[in-house]
C-alpha atoms as a PDB file:
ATOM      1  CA  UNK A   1     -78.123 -36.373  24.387  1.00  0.00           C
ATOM      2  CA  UNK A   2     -78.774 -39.507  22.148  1.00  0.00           C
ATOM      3  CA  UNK A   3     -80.824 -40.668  24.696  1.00  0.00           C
ATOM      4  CA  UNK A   4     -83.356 -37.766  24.100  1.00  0.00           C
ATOM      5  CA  UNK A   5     -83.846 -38.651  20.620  1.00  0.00           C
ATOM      6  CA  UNK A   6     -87.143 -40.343  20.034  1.00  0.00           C
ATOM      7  CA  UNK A   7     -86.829 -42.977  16.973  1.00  0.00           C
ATOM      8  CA  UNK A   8     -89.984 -44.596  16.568  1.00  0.00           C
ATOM      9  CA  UNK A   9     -90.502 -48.531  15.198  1.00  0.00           C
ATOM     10  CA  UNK A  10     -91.540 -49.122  12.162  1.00  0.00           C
ATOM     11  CA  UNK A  11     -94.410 -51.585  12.488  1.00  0.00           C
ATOM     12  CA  UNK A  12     -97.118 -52.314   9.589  1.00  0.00           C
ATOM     13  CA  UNK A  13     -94.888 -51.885   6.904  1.00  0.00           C
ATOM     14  CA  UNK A  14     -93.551 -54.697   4.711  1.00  0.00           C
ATOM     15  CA  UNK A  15     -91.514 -55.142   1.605  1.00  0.00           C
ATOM     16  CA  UNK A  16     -92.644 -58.153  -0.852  1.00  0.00           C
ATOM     17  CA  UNK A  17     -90.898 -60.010  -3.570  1.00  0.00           C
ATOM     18  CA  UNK A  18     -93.400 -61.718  -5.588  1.00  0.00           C
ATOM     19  CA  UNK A  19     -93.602 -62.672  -9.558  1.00  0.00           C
ATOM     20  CA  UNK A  20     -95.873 -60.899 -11.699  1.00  0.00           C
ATOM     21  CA  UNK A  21     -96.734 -61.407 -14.955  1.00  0.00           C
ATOM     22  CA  UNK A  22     -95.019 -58.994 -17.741  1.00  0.00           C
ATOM     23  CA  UNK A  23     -97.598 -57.878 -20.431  1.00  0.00           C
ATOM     24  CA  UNK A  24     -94.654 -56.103 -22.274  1.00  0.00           C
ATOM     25  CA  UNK A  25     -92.151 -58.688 -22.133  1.00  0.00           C
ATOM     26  CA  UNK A  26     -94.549 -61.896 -21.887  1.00  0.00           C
ATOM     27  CA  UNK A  27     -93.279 -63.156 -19.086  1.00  0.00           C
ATOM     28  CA  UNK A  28     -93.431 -64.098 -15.359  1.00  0.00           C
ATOM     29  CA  UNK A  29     -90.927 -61.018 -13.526  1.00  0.00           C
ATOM     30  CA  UNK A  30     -89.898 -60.795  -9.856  1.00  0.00           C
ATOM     31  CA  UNK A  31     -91.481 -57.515  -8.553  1.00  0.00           C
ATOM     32  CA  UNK A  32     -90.990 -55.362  -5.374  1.00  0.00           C
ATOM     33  CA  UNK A  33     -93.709 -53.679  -3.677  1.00  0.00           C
ATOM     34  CA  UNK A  34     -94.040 -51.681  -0.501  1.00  0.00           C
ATOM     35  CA  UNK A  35     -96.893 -52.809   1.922  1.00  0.00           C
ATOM     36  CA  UNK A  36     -98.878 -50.329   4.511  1.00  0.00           C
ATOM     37  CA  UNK A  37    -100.708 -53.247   6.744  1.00  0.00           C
ATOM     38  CA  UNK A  38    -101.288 -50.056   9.510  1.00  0.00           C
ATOM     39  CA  UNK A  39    -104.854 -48.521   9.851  1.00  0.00           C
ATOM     40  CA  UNK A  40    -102.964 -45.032   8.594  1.00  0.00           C
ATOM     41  CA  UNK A  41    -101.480 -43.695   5.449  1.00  0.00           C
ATOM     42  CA  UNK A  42     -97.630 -43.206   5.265  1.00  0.00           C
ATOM     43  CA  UNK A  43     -96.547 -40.179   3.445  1.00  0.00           C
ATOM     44  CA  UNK A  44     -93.736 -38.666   1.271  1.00  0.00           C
ATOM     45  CA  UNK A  45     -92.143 -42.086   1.052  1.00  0.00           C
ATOM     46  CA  UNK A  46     -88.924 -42.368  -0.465  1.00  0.00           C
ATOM     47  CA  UNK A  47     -86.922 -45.896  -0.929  1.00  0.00           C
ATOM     48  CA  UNK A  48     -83.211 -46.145  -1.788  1.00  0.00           C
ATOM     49  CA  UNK A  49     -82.771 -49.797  -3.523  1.00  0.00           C
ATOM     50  CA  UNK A  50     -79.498 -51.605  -4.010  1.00  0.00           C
ATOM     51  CA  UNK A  51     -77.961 -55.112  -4.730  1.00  0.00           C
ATOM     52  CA  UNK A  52     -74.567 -56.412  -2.986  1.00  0.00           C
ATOM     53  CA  UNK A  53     -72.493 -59.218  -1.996  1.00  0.00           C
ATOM     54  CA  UNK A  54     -68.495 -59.480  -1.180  1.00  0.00           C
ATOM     55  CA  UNK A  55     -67.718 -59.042  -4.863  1.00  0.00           C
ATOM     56  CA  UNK A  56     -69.479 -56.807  -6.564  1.00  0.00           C
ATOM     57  CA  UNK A  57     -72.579 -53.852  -5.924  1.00  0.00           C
ATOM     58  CA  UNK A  58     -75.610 -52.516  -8.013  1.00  0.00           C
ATOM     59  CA  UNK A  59     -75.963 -48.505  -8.472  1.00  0.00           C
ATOM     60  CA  UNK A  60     -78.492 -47.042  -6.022  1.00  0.00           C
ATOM     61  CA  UNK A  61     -82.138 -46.585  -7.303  1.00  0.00           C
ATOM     62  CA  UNK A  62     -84.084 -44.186  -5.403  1.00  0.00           C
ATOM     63  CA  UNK A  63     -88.207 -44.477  -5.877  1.00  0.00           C
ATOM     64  CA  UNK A  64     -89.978 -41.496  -4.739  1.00  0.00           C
ATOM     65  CA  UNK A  65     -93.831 -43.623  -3.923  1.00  0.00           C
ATOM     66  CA  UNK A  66     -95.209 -40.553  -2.815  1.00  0.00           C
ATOM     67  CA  UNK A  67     -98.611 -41.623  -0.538  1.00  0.00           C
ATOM     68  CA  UNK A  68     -99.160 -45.662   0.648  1.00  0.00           C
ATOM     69  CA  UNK A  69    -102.694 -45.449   1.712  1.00  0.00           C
ATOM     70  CA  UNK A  70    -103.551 -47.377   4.615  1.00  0.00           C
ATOM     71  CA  UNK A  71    -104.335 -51.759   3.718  1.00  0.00           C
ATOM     72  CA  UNK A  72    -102.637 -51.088   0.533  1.00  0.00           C
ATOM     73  CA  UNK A  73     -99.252 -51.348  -1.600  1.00  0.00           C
ATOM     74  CA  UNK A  74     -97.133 -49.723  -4.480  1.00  0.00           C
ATOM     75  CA  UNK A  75     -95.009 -50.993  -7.071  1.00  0.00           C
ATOM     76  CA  UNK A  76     -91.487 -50.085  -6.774  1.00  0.00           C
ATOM     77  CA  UNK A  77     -89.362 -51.738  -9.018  1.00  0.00           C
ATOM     78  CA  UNK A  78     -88.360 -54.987 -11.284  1.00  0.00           C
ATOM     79  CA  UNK A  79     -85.674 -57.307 -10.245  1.00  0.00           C
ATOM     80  CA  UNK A  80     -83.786 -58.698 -12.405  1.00  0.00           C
ATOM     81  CA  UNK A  81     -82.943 -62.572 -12.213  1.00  0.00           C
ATOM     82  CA  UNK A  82     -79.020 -62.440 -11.879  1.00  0.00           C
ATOM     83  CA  UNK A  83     -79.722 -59.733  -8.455  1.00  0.00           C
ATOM     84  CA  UNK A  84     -81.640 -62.779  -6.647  1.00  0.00           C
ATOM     85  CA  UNK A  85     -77.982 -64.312  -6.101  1.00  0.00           C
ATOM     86  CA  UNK A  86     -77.279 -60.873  -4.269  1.00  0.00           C
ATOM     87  CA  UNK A  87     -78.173 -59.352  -1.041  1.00  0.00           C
ATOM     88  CA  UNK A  88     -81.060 -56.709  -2.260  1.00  0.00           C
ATOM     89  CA  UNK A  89     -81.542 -53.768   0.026  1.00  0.00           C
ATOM     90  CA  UNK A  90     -84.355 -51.472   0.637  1.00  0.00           C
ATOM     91  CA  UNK A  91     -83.871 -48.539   2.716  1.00  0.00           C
ATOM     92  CA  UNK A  92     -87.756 -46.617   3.071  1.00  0.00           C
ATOM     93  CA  UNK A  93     -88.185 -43.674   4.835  1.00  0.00           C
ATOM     94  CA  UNK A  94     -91.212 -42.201   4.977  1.00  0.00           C
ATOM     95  CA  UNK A  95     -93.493 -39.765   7.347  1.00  0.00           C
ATOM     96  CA  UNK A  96     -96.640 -40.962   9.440  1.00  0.00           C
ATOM     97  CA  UNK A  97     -98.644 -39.324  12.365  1.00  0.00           C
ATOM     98  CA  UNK A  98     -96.314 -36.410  12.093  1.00  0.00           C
ATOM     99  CA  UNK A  99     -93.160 -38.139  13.055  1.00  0.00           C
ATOM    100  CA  UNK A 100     -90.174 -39.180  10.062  1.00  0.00           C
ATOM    101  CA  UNK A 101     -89.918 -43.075  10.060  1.00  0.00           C
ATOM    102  CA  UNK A 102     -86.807 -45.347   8.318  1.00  0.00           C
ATOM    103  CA  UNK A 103     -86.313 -48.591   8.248  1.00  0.00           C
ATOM    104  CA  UNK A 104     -83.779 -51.097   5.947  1.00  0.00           C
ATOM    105  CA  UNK A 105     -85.430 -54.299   4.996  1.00  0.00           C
ATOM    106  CA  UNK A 106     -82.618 -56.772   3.304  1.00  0.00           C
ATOM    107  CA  UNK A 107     -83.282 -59.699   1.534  1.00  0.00           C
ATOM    108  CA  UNK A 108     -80.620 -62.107   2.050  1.00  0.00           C
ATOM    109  CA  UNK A 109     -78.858 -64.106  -1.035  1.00  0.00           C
ATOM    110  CA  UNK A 110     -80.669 -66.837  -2.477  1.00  0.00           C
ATOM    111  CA  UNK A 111     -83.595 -66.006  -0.147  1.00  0.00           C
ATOM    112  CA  UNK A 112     -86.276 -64.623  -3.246  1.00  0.00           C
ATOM    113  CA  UNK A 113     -87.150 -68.382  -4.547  1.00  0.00           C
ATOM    114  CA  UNK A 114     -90.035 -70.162  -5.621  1.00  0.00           C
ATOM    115  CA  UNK A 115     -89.653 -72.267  -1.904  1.00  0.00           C
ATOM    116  CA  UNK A 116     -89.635 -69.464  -0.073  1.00  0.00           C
ATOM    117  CA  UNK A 117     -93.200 -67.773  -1.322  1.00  0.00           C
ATOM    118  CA  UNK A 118     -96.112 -67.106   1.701  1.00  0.00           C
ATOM    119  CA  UNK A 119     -99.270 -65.301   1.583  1.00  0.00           C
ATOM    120  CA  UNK A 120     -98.826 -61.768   1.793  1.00  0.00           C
ATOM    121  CA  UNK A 121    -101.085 -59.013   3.951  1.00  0.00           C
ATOM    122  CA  UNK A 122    -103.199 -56.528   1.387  1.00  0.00           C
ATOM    123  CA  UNK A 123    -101.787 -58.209  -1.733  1.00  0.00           C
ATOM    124  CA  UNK A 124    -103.528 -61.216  -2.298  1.00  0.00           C
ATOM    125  CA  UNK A 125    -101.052 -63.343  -3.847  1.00  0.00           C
ATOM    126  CA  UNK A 126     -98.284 -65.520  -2.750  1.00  0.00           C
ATOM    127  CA  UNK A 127     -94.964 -63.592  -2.368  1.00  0.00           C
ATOM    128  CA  UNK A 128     -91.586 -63.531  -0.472  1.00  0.00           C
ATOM    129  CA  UNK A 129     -91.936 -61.087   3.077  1.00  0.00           C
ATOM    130  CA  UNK A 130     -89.712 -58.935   4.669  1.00  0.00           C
ATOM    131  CA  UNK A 131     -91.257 -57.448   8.051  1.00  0.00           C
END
């Protein structure tokens, strides 16, 4: 029976760490965003974030994005300083060509760092990938 279950790959879509600067708080923040690199929009997209490692865990967040038009992004949330020592987790799920899509995309301790920055697809700025 599991066989007859068709779960299609996510391809196209990317989560990026990269600093932005904070007009509020006058500073440079680390910032997630959700990338559609496909040639079609992804729909009803929902994201459940959270921070872990063998001591201690974050709280979910859960980020309803709504619509990630095709060659474009979205914001979805700030990340604090203290949660780059963590693992930080993004499950998305989201719908596209009529099928339900869902994918986990974890960034690894110590892996959001100034070393580790590359240009990103669709946001033109420098940023850490997840693909």
């Amino acid at each position: 029976m599991r066989k007859d279950i068709d779960i299609p790959e996510v391809k196209d879509i990317y989560i990026a760490i990269l600093k932005e600067w904070d007009e509020e708080f006058l500073a440079q923040n680390w910032v997630a965003y959700i990338i559609n690199d496909g040639d079609t929009a992804i729909e009803m997209v929902l994201i459940v974030t959270k921070g872990y490692d063998n001591e201690r865990k974050t709280s979910l967040l859960r980020h309803g994005i709504g619509t990630v038009d095709a060659k474009s992004s979205a914001k979805i949330e700030m990340i604090q300083e203290e949660l780059l020592a963590m693992n930080n987790e993004f499950a998305v799920t989201f719908f596209a060509d009529g099928k339900l899509y869902d994918k986990k995309y974890i960034f690894e301790q110590h892996t959001i760092n100034e070393n580790a920055l590359q240009e990103l697809p669709v946001i033109e700025q420098r940023g850490v990938l997840i693909k």
